[in-house]
Coordinates of C-alpha atoms in Angstrom, one line a residue:
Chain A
X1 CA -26.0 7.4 -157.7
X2 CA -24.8 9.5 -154.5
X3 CA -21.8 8.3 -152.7
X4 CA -23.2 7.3 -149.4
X5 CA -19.6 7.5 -147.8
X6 CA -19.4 11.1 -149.2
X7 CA -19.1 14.1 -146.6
X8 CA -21.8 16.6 -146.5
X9 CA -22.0 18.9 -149.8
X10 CA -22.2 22.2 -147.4
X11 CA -18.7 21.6 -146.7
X12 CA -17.7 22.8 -150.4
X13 CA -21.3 24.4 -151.2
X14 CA -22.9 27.0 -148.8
X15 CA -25.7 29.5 -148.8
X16 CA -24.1 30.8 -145.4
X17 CA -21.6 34.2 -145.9
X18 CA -17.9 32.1 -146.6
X19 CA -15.7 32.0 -143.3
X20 CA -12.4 32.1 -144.6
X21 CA -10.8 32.2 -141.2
X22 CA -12.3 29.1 -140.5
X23 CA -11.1 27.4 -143.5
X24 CA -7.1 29.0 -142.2
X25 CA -7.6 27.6 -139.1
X26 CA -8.8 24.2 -140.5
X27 CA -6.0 23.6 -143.0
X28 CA -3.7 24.3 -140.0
X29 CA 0.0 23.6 -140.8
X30 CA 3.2 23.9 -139.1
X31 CA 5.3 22.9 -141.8
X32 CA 3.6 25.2 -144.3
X33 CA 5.2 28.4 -144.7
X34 CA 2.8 30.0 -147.1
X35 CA -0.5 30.8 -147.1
X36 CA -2.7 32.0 -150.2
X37 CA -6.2 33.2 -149.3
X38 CA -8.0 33.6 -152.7
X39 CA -11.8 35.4 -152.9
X40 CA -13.7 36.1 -155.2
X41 CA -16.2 38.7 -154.6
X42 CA -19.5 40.2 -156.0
X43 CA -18.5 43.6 -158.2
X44 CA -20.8 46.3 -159.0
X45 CA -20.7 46.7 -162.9
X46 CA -20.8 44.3 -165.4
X47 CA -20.1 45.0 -169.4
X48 CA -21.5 48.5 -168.9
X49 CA -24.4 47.6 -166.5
X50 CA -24.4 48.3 -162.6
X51 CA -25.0 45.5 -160.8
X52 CA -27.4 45.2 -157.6
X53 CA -26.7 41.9 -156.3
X54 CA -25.9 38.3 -157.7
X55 CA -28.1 34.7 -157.6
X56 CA -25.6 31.8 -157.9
X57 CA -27.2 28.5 -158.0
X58 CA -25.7 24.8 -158.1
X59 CA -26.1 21.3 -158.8
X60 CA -25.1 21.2 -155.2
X61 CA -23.8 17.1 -155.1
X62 CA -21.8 16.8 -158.7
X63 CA -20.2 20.6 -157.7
X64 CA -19.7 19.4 -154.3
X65 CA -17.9 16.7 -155.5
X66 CA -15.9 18.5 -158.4
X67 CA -14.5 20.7 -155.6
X68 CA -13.5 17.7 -153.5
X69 CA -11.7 16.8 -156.2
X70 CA -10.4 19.5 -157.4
X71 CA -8.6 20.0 -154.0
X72 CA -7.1 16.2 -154.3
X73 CA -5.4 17.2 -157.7
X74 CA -3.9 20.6 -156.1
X75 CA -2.1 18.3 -153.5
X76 CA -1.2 15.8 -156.3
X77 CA 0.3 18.8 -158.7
X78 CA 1.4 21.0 -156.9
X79 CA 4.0 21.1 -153.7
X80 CA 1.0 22.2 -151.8
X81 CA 0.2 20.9 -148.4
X82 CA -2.9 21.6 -147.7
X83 CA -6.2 23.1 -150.4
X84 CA -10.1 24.2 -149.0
X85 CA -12.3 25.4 -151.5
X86 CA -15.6 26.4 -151.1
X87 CA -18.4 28.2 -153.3
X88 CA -21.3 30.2 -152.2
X89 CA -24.8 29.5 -153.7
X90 CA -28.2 31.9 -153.3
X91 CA -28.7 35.8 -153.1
X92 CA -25.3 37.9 -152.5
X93 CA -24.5 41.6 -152.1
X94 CA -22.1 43.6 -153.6
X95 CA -18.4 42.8 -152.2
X96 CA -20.0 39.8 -150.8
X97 CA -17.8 36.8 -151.2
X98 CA -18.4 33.7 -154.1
X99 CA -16.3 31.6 -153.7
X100 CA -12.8 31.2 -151.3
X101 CA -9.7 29.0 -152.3
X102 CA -7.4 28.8 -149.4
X103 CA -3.7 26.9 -150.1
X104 CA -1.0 26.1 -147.7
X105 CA 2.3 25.3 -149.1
X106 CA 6.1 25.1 -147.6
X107 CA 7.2 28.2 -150.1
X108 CA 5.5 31.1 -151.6
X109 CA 5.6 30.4 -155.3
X110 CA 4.1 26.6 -155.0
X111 CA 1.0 28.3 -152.6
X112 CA 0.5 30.8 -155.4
X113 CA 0.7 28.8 -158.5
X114 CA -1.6 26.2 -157.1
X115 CA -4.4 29.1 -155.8
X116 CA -3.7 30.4 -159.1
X117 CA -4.6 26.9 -161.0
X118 CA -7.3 26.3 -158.5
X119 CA -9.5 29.4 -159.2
X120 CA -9.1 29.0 -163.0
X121 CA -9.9 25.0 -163.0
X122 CA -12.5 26.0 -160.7
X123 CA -14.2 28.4 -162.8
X124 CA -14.6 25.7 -166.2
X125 CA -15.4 22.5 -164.1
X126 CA -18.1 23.9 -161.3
X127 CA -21.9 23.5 -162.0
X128 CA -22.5 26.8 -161.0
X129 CA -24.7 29.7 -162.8
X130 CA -24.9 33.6 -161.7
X131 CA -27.3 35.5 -162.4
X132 CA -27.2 39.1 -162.1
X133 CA -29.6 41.8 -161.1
X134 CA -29.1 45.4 -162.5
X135 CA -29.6 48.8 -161.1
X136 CA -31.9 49.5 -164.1
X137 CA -34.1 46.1 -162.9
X138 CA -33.2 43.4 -165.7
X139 CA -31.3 40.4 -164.6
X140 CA -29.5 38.0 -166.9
X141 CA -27.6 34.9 -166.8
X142 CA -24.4 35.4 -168.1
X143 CA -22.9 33.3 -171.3
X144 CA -20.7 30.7 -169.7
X145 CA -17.7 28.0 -170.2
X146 CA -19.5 24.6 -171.5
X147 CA -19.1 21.5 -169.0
X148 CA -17.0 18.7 -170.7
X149 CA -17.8 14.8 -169.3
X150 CA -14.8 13.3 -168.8
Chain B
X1 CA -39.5 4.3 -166.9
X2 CA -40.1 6.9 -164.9
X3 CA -36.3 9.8 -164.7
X4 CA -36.8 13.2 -162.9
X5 CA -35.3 16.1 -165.1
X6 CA -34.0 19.3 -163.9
X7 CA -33.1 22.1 -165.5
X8 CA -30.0 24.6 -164.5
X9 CA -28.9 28.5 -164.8
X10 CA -31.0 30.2 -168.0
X11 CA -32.7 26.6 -169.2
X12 CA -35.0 26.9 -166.6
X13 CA -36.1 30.4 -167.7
X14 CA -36.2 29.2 -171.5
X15 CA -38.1 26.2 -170.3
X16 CA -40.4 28.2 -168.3
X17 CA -40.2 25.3 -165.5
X18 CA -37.6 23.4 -163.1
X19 CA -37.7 20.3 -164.2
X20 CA -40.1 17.7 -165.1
X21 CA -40.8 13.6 -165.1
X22 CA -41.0 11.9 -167.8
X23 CA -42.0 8.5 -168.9
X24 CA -39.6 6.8 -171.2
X25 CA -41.4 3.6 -172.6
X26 CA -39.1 2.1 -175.2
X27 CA -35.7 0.9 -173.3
X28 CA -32.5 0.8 -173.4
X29 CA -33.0 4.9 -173.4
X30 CA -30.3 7.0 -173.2
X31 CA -29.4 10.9 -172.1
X32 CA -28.8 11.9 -175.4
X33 CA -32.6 10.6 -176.4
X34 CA -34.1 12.0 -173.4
X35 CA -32.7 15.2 -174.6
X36 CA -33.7 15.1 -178.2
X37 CA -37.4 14.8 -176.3
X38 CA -37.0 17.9 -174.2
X39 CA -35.7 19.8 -177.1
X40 CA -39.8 19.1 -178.3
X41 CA -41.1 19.4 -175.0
X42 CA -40.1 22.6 -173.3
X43 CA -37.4 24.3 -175.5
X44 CA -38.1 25.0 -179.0
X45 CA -35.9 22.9 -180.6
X46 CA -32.3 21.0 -180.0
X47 CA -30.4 24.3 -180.9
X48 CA -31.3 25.6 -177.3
X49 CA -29.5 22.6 -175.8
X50 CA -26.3 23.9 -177.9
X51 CA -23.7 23.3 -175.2
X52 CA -25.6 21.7 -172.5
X53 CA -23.8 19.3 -170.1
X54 CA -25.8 16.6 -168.6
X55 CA -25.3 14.5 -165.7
X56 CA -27.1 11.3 -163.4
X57 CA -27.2 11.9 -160.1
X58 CA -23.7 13.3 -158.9
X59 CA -22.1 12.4 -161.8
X60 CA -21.4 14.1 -165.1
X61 CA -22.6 11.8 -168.4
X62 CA -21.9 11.9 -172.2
X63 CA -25.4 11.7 -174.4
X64 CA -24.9 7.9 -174.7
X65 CA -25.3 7.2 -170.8
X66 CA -28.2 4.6 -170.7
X67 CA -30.9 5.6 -168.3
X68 CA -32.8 3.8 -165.3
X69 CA -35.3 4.0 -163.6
X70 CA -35.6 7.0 -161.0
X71 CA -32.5 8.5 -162.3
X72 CA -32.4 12.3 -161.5
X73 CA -30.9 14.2 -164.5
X74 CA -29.5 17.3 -164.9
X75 CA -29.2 19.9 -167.8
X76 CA -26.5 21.8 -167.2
X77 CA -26.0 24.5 -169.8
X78 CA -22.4 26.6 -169.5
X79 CA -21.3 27.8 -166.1
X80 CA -20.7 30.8 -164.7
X81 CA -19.4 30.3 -161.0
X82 CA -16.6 31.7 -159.5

């Protein structure tokens, strides 16, 4: 069952271009004194293959969720103040951006390490898939990191 | 009992299809049973579901989740976002 009390999924999951400078100005700090802005963008070769463009799709309310609380436990392990994440789902160009982590933090090394541990716990726990279109007119979806229930 | 299945990432192309609803008769069913029946249905065979996730509504199951009626599941075969 959905949460009912749950905020909108589009505030983690969006087919509209990622506004990172709207996720700095929403995790606004004044007692932050580091700020990691982590993209990850659509590249044009892939294991030998040039790529066109990119389809990400997503079970929009569970990765929703995993993000929401994803950014929970960054404030819980890390000294981090404040932690947005948000992934982008549909058609995207090249240097088009996928997903954004953004981390506030009081000193450099805690922002890092936590961006750091966001995009990499990101990457195994979101219900996301790409699938990628090639110059030469194939498409695949690439092999992937198996979800585990808790 | 009626569930709504959905496929994910490649399963739908190996399915062929989105999803699909299917009629369970013999209850207490669970995920991993539902499974075992798509495996028959729409893939051919369980080694297609070879690490497959699944999950009930918004959340992320094991096989042995029991199933109700309406439930939306998912098939969630490794991801690759990011």
């Amino acid at each position: 069952m959905s949460d009912a009390g749950a905020p909108p999924a589009e505030r983690w999951i969006t087919s509209e271009p990622l506004d990172t400078d709207a996720l700095v100005r929403e995790t606004a700090d004044e007692g932050s004194g580091a700020l990691v802005v982590f993209c990850g963008t659509v590249r044009s070769e892939n294991r030998g293959r040039r790529v066109e463009g990119l389809d990400y799709e997503a079970h929009e309310e569970l990765a929703a969720k995993v993000l929401r609380e994803l950014e929970e436990e960054v404030l819980e392990a890390f000294e981090a103040r404040r932690c947005r994440l948000q992934h982008r789902v549909g058609e995207l160009e090249l240097g088009e951006a996928s997903v954004a982590v953004v981390v506030r933090a009081a000193h450099r090394d805690e922002a890092f390490a936590a961006a750091r541990w966001a995009i990499d716990e990101l990457k195994e726990r979101i219900p996301v898939w790409k699938e990628e279109h090639y110059a030469d007119g194939g498409s695949a979806h690439l092999d992937g990191t198996p979800l585990e229930a808790e | 009992m009626k569930v709504a299945v959905r496929y994910y990432g490649r399963l739908k192309e190996l399915a062929g299809r989105d999803g699909r609803e299917v009629e369970l008769e013999e209850a207490p069913a669970t995920v991993g049973e539902l499974a075992g029946r798509l495996a028959e249905l729409d893939f051919a065979g369980p080694g297609e579901l070879e690490g497959v996730a699944y999950s009930v509504g918004d959340e992320l199951v094991g096989p042995d989740r029991a199933l109700d009626d309406g439930d939306e599941v998912g098939l969630l075969p490794p991801v690759s976002g990011g």
